[in-house]
Tab-separated table of C-alpha atoms in Angstrom:
chain	number	residue	atom	x	y	z
A	1	PRO	CA	0.103	-0.042	-0.011
A	2	GLU	CA	2.744	2.508	0.735
A	3	LYS	CA	3.911	2.354	-2.926
A	4	ASN	CA	0.388	3.913	-3.656
A	5	LEU	CA	0.082	2.583	-7.080
A	6	ALA	CA	-3.663	3.573	-7.083
A	7	ARG	CA	-2.338	7.171	-7.376
A	8	LEU	CA	-0.262	6.233	-10.395
A	9	ILE	CA	-3.214	4.636	-12.012
A	10	ARG	CA	-5.495	7.349	-11.275
A	11	ALA	CA	-2.825	9.721	-12.671
A	12	VAL	CA	-2.611	7.941	-15.885
A	13	GLY	CA	-6.379	8.062	-16.153
A	14	ARG	CA	-6.102	11.934	-16.014
A	15	MET	CA	-3.452	12.405	-18.411
A	16	GLU	CA	-3.827	14.050	-22.005
A	17	SER	CA	-1.599	11.521	-23.516
A	18	GLU	CA	-2.570	7.948	-23.859
A	19	VAL	CA	0.342	6.301	-22.425
A	20	GLN	CA	0.930	2.439	-21.729
A	21	LEU	CA	1.293	1.865	-17.964
A	22	VAL	CA	3.483	-1.133	-17.019
A	23	ILE	CA	3.549	-2.095	-13.338
A	24	VAL	CA	6.178	-4.600	-12.339
A	25	GLY	CA	5.818	-6.408	-9.094
A	26	ASP	CA	3.099	-8.389	-7.464
A	27	GLY	CA	1.272	-8.886	-4.366
A	28	ALA	CA	-2.060	-8.522	-2.382
A	29	GLU	CA	-2.914	-5.201	-3.923
A	30	ARG	CA	-2.965	-6.440	-7.543
A	31	PRO	CA	-6.834	-7.311	-7.671
A	32	ALA	CA	-7.822	-4.019	-6.327
A	33	LEU	CA	-5.507	-2.207	-8.796
A	34	GLU	CA	-6.728	-4.043	-11.702
A	35	GLN	CA	-10.232	-3.211	-10.750
A	36	LEU	CA	-9.328	0.539	-10.294
A	37	ALA	CA	-7.605	0.521	-13.808
A	38	ALA	CA	-11.012	-0.739	-15.306
A	39	ALA	CA	-13.059	1.735	-13.186
A	40	GLU	CA	-10.769	4.592	-14.588
A	41	GLY	CA	-11.460	3.160	-18.095
A	42	ILE	CA	-7.824	2.453	-18.775
A	43	ALA	CA	-7.570	-1.389	-18.203
A	44	GLY	CA	-6.414	-1.768	-21.780
A	45	ARG	CA	-3.534	0.501	-21.194
A	46	VAL	CA	-2.248	-0.909	-17.957
A	47	SER	CA	-0.213	-4.094	-18.058
A	48	PHE	CA	0.786	-5.986	-14.904
A	49	ALA	CA	3.914	-7.660	-15.338
A	50	GLY	CA	4.113	-9.542	-12.009
A	51	HIS	CA	7.147	-10.135	-10.043
A	52	LYS	CA	10.588	-10.026	-11.725
A	53	LYS	CA	13.546	-11.486	-10.032
A	54	ASP	CA	15.813	-9.333	-12.234
A	55	PRO	CA	13.820	-6.320	-13.459
A	56	ALA	CA	16.736	-4.818	-15.547
A	57	SER	CA	15.140	-6.161	-18.774
A	58	CYS	CA	11.854	-4.120	-18.031
A	59	TYR	CA	13.852	-0.797	-17.748
A	60	ALA	CA	14.946	-1.247	-21.324
A	61	GLY	CA	11.326	-1.116	-22.540
A	62	PHE	CA	10.406	2.222	-20.538
A	63	ASP	CA	10.299	5.766	-21.709
A	64	ILE	CA	9.698	7.017	-18.298
A	65	PHE	CA	10.074	5.540	-14.679
A	66	ALA	CA	7.191	6.472	-12.272
A	67	LEU	CA	7.233	6.399	-8.597
A	68	SER	CA	4.106	7.108	-6.772
A	69	SER	CA	5.023	6.109	-3.314
A	70	ASP	CA	3.847	7.677	-0.087
A	71	THR	CA	7.045	6.898	1.934
A	72	GLU	CA	10.478	5.836	0.653
A	73	GLN	CA	14.112	6.723	1.593
A	74	MET	CA	16.598	5.870	-1.261
A	75	PRO	CA	14.701	3.498	-3.441
A	76	LEU	CA	16.786	1.082	-5.382
A	77	SER	CA	14.308	1.065	-8.260
A	78	VAL	CA	15.053	4.942	-8.809
A	79	LEU	CA	18.765	4.012	-8.877
A	80	GLU	CA	18.176	1.178	-11.419
A	81	ALA	CA	16.070	3.416	-13.583
A	82	MET	CA	18.746	6.203	-13.476
A	83	ALA	CA	21.393	3.676	-14.366
A	84	SER	CA	19.071	2.600	-17.244
A	85	GLY	CA	19.053	6.071	-18.529
A	86	LEU	CA	15.449	6.838	-17.818
A	87	PRO	CA	13.934	10.177	-16.785
A	88	ILE	CA	12.068	9.959	-13.390
A	89	VAL	CA	8.682	11.228	-12.454
A	90	ALA	CA	8.177	10.740	-8.580
A	91	THR	CA	6.430	11.837	-5.599
A	92	ASP	CA	8.559	14.039	-3.264
A	93	VAL	CA	9.327	11.425	-0.667
A	94	GLY	CA	12.468	10.303	1.238
A	95	ASP	CA	15.723	11.174	-0.733
A	96	VAL	CA	14.382	10.811	-4.224
A	97	ALA	CA	14.835	14.527	-5.214
A	98	GLY	CA	18.530	14.502	-4.081
A	99	MET	CA	19.199	11.266	-5.828
A	100	LEU	CA	18.236	12.632	-9.265
A	101	ALA	CA	20.136	14.835	-11.711
A	102	PRO	CA	19.230	18.487	-11.120
A	103	GLU	CA	17.637	18.869	-14.354
A	104	ASN	CA	15.189	15.907	-13.488
A	105	GLN	CA	14.300	17.410	-9.981
A	106	ARG	CA	11.335	19.624	-11.276
A	107	PHE	CA	9.672	16.417	-11.987
A	108	VAL	CA	9.455	15.443	-8.325
A	109	VAL	CA	5.918	16.323	-7.298
A	110	PRO	CA	3.674	16.465	-4.233
A	111	CYS	CA	1.882	13.225	-3.398
A	112	ASP	CA	-1.052	14.281	-5.476
A	113	ASP	CA	-2.741	12.688	-8.432
A	114	ALA	CA	-2.988	15.756	-10.582
A	115	ALA	CA	0.593	16.732	-9.998
A	116	LEU	CA	1.830	13.391	-10.897
A	117	ALA	CA	-0.344	13.306	-14.094
A	118	ASP	CA	0.872	16.575	-15.083
A	119	ALA	CA	4.471	15.765	-14.701
A	120	LEU	CA	3.934	12.568	-16.534
A	121	ASP	CA	2.160	14.317	-19.515
A	122	VAL	CA	5.116	16.770	-19.907
A	123	LEU	CA	7.569	14.201	-20.297
A	124	ALA	CA	5.202	11.835	-22.461
A	125	LEU	CA	4.962	14.607	-24.884
A	126	ASP	CA	8.647	15.593	-25.047
A	127	ALA	CA	10.812	13.010	-26.427
A	128	PRO	CA	13.968	15.170	-26.580
A	129	ALA	CA	13.489	16.105	-22.878
A	130	ARG	CA	13.224	12.455	-22.066
A	131	GLN	CA	16.441	11.786	-23.635
A	132	ARG	CA	18.228	14.772	-22.018
A	133	LEU	CA	16.921	13.883	-18.476
A	134	GLY	CA	17.648	10.060	-18.996
A	135	ALA	CA	21.226	10.912	-20.057
A	136	ALA	CA	21.733	13.223	-17.091
A	137	ASN	CA	20.334	10.699	-14.708
A	138	ARG	CA	22.540	8.036	-15.974
A	139	ARG	CA	25.712	10.240	-15.549
A	140	ARG	CA	24.652	10.993	-12.035
A	141	ALA	CA	24.163	7.274	-11.345
A	142	GLU	CA	27.698	6.524	-12.765
A	143	THR	CA	29.427	9.340	-10.775
A	144	GLU	CA	27.446	9.387	-7.620
A	145	PHE	CA	26.086	5.935	-7.084
A	146	ALA	CA	28.763	3.515	-8.720
A	147	GLU	CA	29.885	0.859	-6.648
A	148	ALA	CA	33.502	2.093	-6.408
A	149	THR	CA	32.296	5.729	-5.366
A	150	MET	CA	30.129	4.285	-2.710
A	151	ILE	CA	32.686	1.963	-1.327
A	152	ALA	CA	35.420	4.883	-1.204
A	153	ALA	CA	32.780	6.906	0.628
A	154	TRP	CA	32.155	4.362	3.242
A	155	GLU	CA	35.837	3.686	3.589
A	156	GLY	CA	36.396	7.539	4.035
A	157	LEU	CA	33.512	7.624	6.710
A	158	PHE	CA	34.989	4.813	8.557
A	159	ARG	CA	38.422	6.098	8.554
A	160	GLU	CA	37.076	9.386	9.873
A	161	LEU	CA	35.153	7.514	12.641
A	162	SER	CA	38.199	5.505	13.664
A	163	THR	CA	40.389	8.563	14.029
A	164	GLU	CA	37.894	10.228	16.360
A	165	ARG	CA	38.403	7.593	18.955
């Protein structure tokens, strides 16, 4: 429930552009989400891909990655989408805004159906912007969140803590 995929479905239902929504993952919420998509009149535009052990292949087929959560900290799915070169539309939760390339931060919106729909519409209608933001997110993922960068940061932190004792 904290992922609030219902918000994402409602947002897609409000959009001017007719996008295809793919929901990756599975769980107890799925039947209600399928009913909501039907009630919103977009059941034919919502695909439920189910659980994917390795979702990397899914990212390759996306034009935009959307996160509609009510709560997060530093979601791995956002890092994966960034590394895959995707623009992100997300609710303003946790560290999401700080994770993204600065150019993409304007697409971090309040936890609101209309705000999410508006941000998705802007990117759905602007392929060059999607490419620019996706490339910027990939660069940021490679520079800020690469394994070697993160290990070095942790080593520096531990070194600093050990000298304080």
